[in-house]
Tab-separated table of N, CA and C and ligand atoms in Angstrom:
chain	number	residue	atom	x	y	z
M	256	UNK	N	2.893	1.947	-13.194
M	256	UNK	CA	3.906	1.759	-12.193
M	256	UNK	C	3.591	3.148	-11.132
M	257	UNK	N	3.680	2.779	-9.822
M	257	UNK	CA	3.151	3.827	-8.708
M	257	UNK	C	4.153	5.197	-8.887
M	258	UNK	N	3.769	6.191	-8.597
M	258	UNK	CA	4.584	7.276	-8.587
M	258	UNK	C	4.984	8.032	-7.114
M	259	UNK	N	6.079	7.753	-6.725
M	259	UNK	CA	6.553	8.230	-5.284
M	259	UNK	C	6.286	9.692	-4.977
M	260	UNK	N	6.363	10.456	-6.028
M	260	UNK	CA	6.147	11.944	-5.974
M	260	UNK	C	4.698	12.185	-5.569
M	261	UNK	N	3.639	11.268	-5.791
M	261	UNK	CA	2.252	11.393	-5.351
M	261	UNK	C	1.780	10.178	-4.377
M	262	UNK	N	2.584	10.248	-3.677
M	262	UNK	CA	2.159	9.277	-2.528
M	262	UNK	C	1.106	9.897	-1.516
M	263	UNK	N	0.228	9.005	-0.958
M	263	UNK	CA	-0.690	9.474	-0.163
M	263	UNK	C	0.035	9.743	1.007
M	264	UNK	N	-0.080	11.180	1.686
M	264	UNK	CA	0.580	11.529	2.745
M	264	UNK	C	0.473	10.664	3.923
M	265	UNK	N	-0.446	9.690	4.164
M	265	UNK	CA	-0.725	8.926	5.473
M	265	UNK	C	0.106	7.821	5.454
M	266	UNK	N	0.742	7.522	4.347
M	266	UNK	CA	1.897	6.383	4.395
M	266	UNK	C	2.811	6.680	5.421
M	267	UNK	N	3.108	5.621	6.227
M	267	UNK	CA	4.058	5.671	7.161
M	267	UNK	C	5.442	5.755	6.407
M	268	UNK	N	6.270	6.484	7.126
M	268	UNK	CA	7.682	6.681	6.326
M	268	UNK	C	8.405	5.193	5.925
M	269	UNK	N	8.995	5.296	5.075
M	269	UNK	CA	9.565	3.991	4.558
M	269	UNK	C	9.552	3.677	3.014
M	270	UNK	N	9.892	2.481	2.384
M	270	UNK	CA	9.907	2.320	1.176
M	270	UNK	C	8.745	2.006	0.358
M	271	UNK	N	7.766	1.361	1.155
M	271	UNK	CA	6.453	1.065	0.541
M	271	UNK	C	5.593	2.144	0.717
M	272	UNK	N	4.615	2.409	-0.136
M	272	UNK	CA	3.718	3.405	-0.256
M	272	UNK	C	2.400	3.036	-1.301
M	273	UNK	N	1.419	3.878	-0.981
M	273	UNK	CA	0.305	3.868	-2.036
M	273	UNK	C	0.298	5.300	-2.673
M	274	UNK	N	-0.028	5.434	-3.976
M	274	UNK	CA	0.089	6.662	-4.611
M	274	UNK	C	-1.423	7.208	-4.701
M	275	UNK	N	-1.751	8.515	-5.525
M	275	UNK	CA	-2.824	8.924	-5.525
M	275	UNK	C	-3.785	8.181	-6.530
M	276	UNK	N	-3.464	7.285	-7.131
M	276	UNK	CA	-4.206	6.559	-8.268
M	276	UNK	C	-4.963	5.417	-7.622
M	277	UNK	N	-5.238	5.217	-6.122
M	277	UNK	CA	-5.878	4.063	-5.585
M	277	UNK	C	-7.246	4.552	-5.791
M	278	UNK	N	-8.130	3.629	-6.272
M	278	UNK	CA	-9.560	3.700	-6.578
M	278	UNK	C	-10.483	3.903	-5.311
M	279	UNK	N	-10.470	3.248	-4.133
M	279	UNK	CA	-9.924	2.021	-3.965
M	279	UNK	C	-10.862	0.874	-4.049
M	280	UNK	N	-10.192	-0.147	-4.774
M	280	UNK	CA	-11.029	-1.188	-5.005
M	280	UNK	C	-10.739	-2.496	-3.689
M	281	UNK	N	-9.999	-2.465	-2.846
M	281	UNK	CA	-9.728	-3.129	-1.762
M	281	UNK	C	-8.978	-4.399	-1.885
M	282	UNK	N	-8.620	-4.789	-3.161
M	282	UNK	CA	-8.139	-6.287	-3.317
M	282	UNK	C	-6.881	-6.198	-2.463
M	283	UNK	N	-6.139	-5.433	-2.139
M	283	UNK	CA	-4.651	-5.297	-1.734
M	283	UNK	C	-5.001	-5.575	-0.153
M	284	UNK	N	-5.967	-5.318	0.408
M	284	UNK	CA	-6.235	-5.388	1.860
M	284	UNK	C	-6.419	-6.925	1.997
M	285	UNK	N	-6.735	-7.852	1.220
M	285	UNK	CA	-6.893	-9.413	1.303
M	285	UNK	C	-5.461	-9.799	1.502
M	286	UNK	N	-4.537	-9.148	0.743
M	286	UNK	CA	-3.092	-9.672	0.725
M	286	UNK	C	-2.187	-9.054	1.904
M	287	UNK	N	-2.476	-8.119	2.252
M	287	UNK	CA	-1.565	-7.332	3.358
M	287	UNK	C	-2.490	-6.575	4.439
M	288	UNK	N	-3.318	-7.285	5.031
M	288	UNK	CA	-4.281	-6.464	6.065
M	288	UNK	C	-3.468	-5.989	7.317
M	289	UNK	N	-2.238	-6.618	7.466
M	289	UNK	CA	-1.407	-5.995	8.590
M	289	UNK	C	-0.657	-4.826	8.258
M	290	UNK	N	-0.519	-4.399	7.026
M	290	UNK	CA	0.165	-3.455	6.674
M	290	UNK	C	-0.428	-2.164	5.867
M	291	UNK	N	-1.693	-2.568	5.237
M	291	UNK	CA	-2.441	-1.557	4.535
M	291	UNK	C	-3.997	-1.445	5.219
M	292	UNK	N	-4.353	-0.120	5.179
M	292	UNK	CA	-5.779	0.055	5.679
M	292	UNK	C	-6.546	1.217	4.868
M	293	UNK	N	-7.696	1.354	5.009
M	293	UNK	CA	-8.606	2.583	4.532
M	293	UNK	C	-8.058	3.761	5.313
M	294	UNK	N	-8.133	5.044	4.665
M	294	UNK	CA	-8.110	6.220	5.305
M	294	UNK	C	-9.586	6.358	6.041
M	295	UNK	N	-9.767	7.449	6.755
M	295	UNK	CA	-10.921	7.570	7.557
M	295	UNK	C	-12.254	7.665	6.761
M	296	UNK	N	-12.332	8.213	5.556
M	296	UNK	CA	-13.534	8.215	4.701
M	296	UNK	C	-13.343	7.169	3.697
M	297	UNK	N	-12.432	6.385	3.478
M	297	UNK	CA	-12.529	5.160	2.825
M	297	UNK	C	-12.395	5.549	1.494
M	298	UNK	N	-11.613	6.759	0.998
M	298	UNK	CA	-11.504	7.118	-0.533
M	298	UNK	C	-9.987	6.486	-0.948
M	299	UNK	N	-9.173	5.926	-0.199
M	299	UNK	CA	-8.144	5.398	-0.621
M	299	UNK	C	-7.549	4.468	0.540
M	300	UNK	N	-6.389	3.672	0.272
M	300	UNK	CA	-5.775	2.943	1.383
M	300	UNK	C	-4.389	3.406	1.300
M	301	UNK	N	-3.530	3.037	2.465
M	301	UNK	CA	-2.240	3.526	2.671
M	301	UNK	C	-1.577	2.475	3.467
M	302	UNK	N	-0.121	2.564	3.451
M	302	UNK	CA	0.678	1.691	4.276
M	302	UNK	C	0.548	2.251	5.721
M	303	UNK	N	0.018	1.491	6.639
M	303	UNK	CA	0.177	2.200	8.111
M	303	UNK	C	1.229	1.500	8.918
M	304	UNK	N	1.921	0.587	8.310
M	304	UNK	CA	2.995	-0.209	8.877
M	304	UNK	C	3.865	-0.672	7.700
M	305	UNK	N	5.160	-0.709	7.722
M	305	UNK	CA	6.048	-0.816	6.652
M	305	UNK	C	6.536	-2.421	6.977
M	306	UNK	N	6.793	-3.258	6.033
M	306	UNK	CA	7.071	-4.717	6.260
M	306	UNK	C	8.472	-4.719	7.011
M	307	UNK	N	8.524	-5.639	7.857
M	307	UNK	CA	9.466	-5.759	8.912
M	307	UNK	C	10.156	-7.061	8.812
M	308	UNK	N	9.804	-8.054	8.120
M	308	UNK	CA	10.316	-9.449	7.945
M	308	UNK	C	10.037	-9.932	6.488
M	309	UNK	N	10.576	-10.982	5.986
M	309	UNK	CA	10.222	-11.533	4.760
M	309	UNK	C	8.801	-11.796	4.461
M	310	UNK	N	8.085	-12.403	5.631
M	310	UNK	CA	6.607	-12.963	5.313
M	310	UNK	C	5.931	-11.438	4.944
M	311	UNK	N	6.213	-10.321	5.876
M	311	UNK	CA	5.501	-9.173	5.401
M	311	UNK	C	5.861	-8.566	4.272
M	312	UNK	N	7.207	-8.673	3.708
M	312	UNK	CA	7.544	-8.016	2.510
M	312	UNK	C	7.011	-8.715	1.390
M	313	UNK	N	6.763	-10.164	1.608
M	313	UNK	CA	6.090	-10.861	0.689
M	313	UNK	C	4.462	-10.650	0.606
M	314	UNK	N	4.030	-10.170	1.408
M	314	UNK	CA	2.665	-9.866	1.346
M	314	UNK	C	2.490	-8.462	0.971
M	315	UNK	N	3.386	-7.485	0.997
M	315	UNK	CA	3.425	-6.224	0.416
M	315	UNK	C	3.651	-6.502	-1.131
M	316	UNK	N	4.444	-7.261	-1.439
M	316	UNK	CA	4.734	-7.639	-2.974
M	316	UNK	C	3.473	-8.106	-3.585
M	317	UNK	N	2.798	-9.171	-2.844
M	317	UNK	CA	1.434	-9.483	-3.360
M	317	UNK	C	0.606	-8.289	-3.457
M	318	UNK	N	0.326	-7.566	-2.600
M	318	UNK	CA	-0.554	-6.392	-2.747
M	318	UNK	C	-0.233	-5.620	-3.861
M	319	UNK	N	0.971	-5.305	-4.221
M	319	UNK	CA	1.559	-4.650	-5.292
M	319	UNK	C	0.935	-5.304	-6.614
M	320	UNK	N	1.190	-6.596	-6.718
M	320	UNK	CA	0.998	-7.496	-7.886
M	320	UNK	C	-0.469	-7.318	-8.220
M	321	UNK	N	-1.319	-7.456	-7.371
M	321	UNK	CA	-2.732	-7.465	-7.538
M	321	UNK	C	-3.298	-6.093	-7.715
M	322	UNK	N	-2.514	-5.169	-7.288
M	322	UNK	CA	-3.354	-3.727	-7.602
M	322	UNK	C	-3.412	-3.505	-8.956
M	323	UNK	N	-4.839	-3.317	-9.399
M	323	UNK	CA	-5.238	-3.013	-10.974
M	323	UNK	C	-4.778	-1.606	-11.309
M	324	UNK	N	-4.545	-0.673	-10.508
M	324	UNK	CA	-4.379	0.683	-10.968
M	324	UNK	C	-2.775	0.960	-10.658
M	325	UNK	N	-2.006	0.052	-10.302
M	325	UNK	CA	-0.560	0.129	-10.062
M	325	UNK	C	-0.137	1.171	-9.346
M	326	UNK	N	-1.025	1.350	-8.030
M	326	UNK	CA	-0.980	2.215	-7.167
M	326	UNK	C	0.113	2.048	-5.986
M	327	UNK	N	0.408	0.808	-5.923
M	327	UNK	CA	1.374	0.576	-4.847
M	327	UNK	C	2.881	0.538	-5.371
M	328	UNK	N	3.777	1.104	-4.567
M	328	UNK	CA	5.048	1.244	-5.023
M	328	UNK	C	5.999	1.035	-3.908
M	329	UNK	N	7.478	0.639	-4.382
M	329	UNK	CA	8.325	0.525	-3.538
M	329	UNK	C	9.745	1.239	-3.614
M	330	UNK	N	10.087	2.237	-3.210
M	330	UNK	CA	11.173	3.002	-3.507
M	330	UNK	C	12.455	2.178	-3.745
M	331	UNK	N	12.447	0.978	-3.061
M	331	UNK	CA	13.558	0.123	-3.499
M	331	UNK	C	13.869	-0.653	-4.695
M	332	UNK	N	12.722	-0.524	-5.530
M	332	UNK	CA	12.890	-0.943	-6.820
M	332	UNK	C	13.162	0.014	-7.865
W	469	LIG	S1	-5.412	-2.728	-5.020
W	469	LIG	FE1	-4.543	-0.801	-5.466
W	469	LIG	S2	-6.426	0.480	-6.218
W	469	LIG	FE2	-7.185	-1.246	-5.001
W	469	LIG	S3	-7.284	-0.689	-2.941
W	469	LIG	FE3	-5.302	-1.431	-3.137
W	469	LIG	S4	-3.889	0.163	-3.693
W	469	LIG	FE4	-5.941	1.052	-4.030
């Protein structure tokens, strides 16, 4: 389970976040490329945009589901 106390600082404010356990394997980027992206030196990914509708929320949930290190979290859960 992702740890909101260790969220990457670049995550845009809001319920969805990536924590420090991102490797980054990049599989989540295939699920939610409009929400997640690499940091500048590609050592992790972070939410640069929060989901704003059902479709985007579903994409964020798919990214959470595929993450092998459980680095993606949602404060609302
Ligand atoms: S799937 Fe998880 S470990 Fe892989 S890049 Fe995304 S957040 Fe990082």
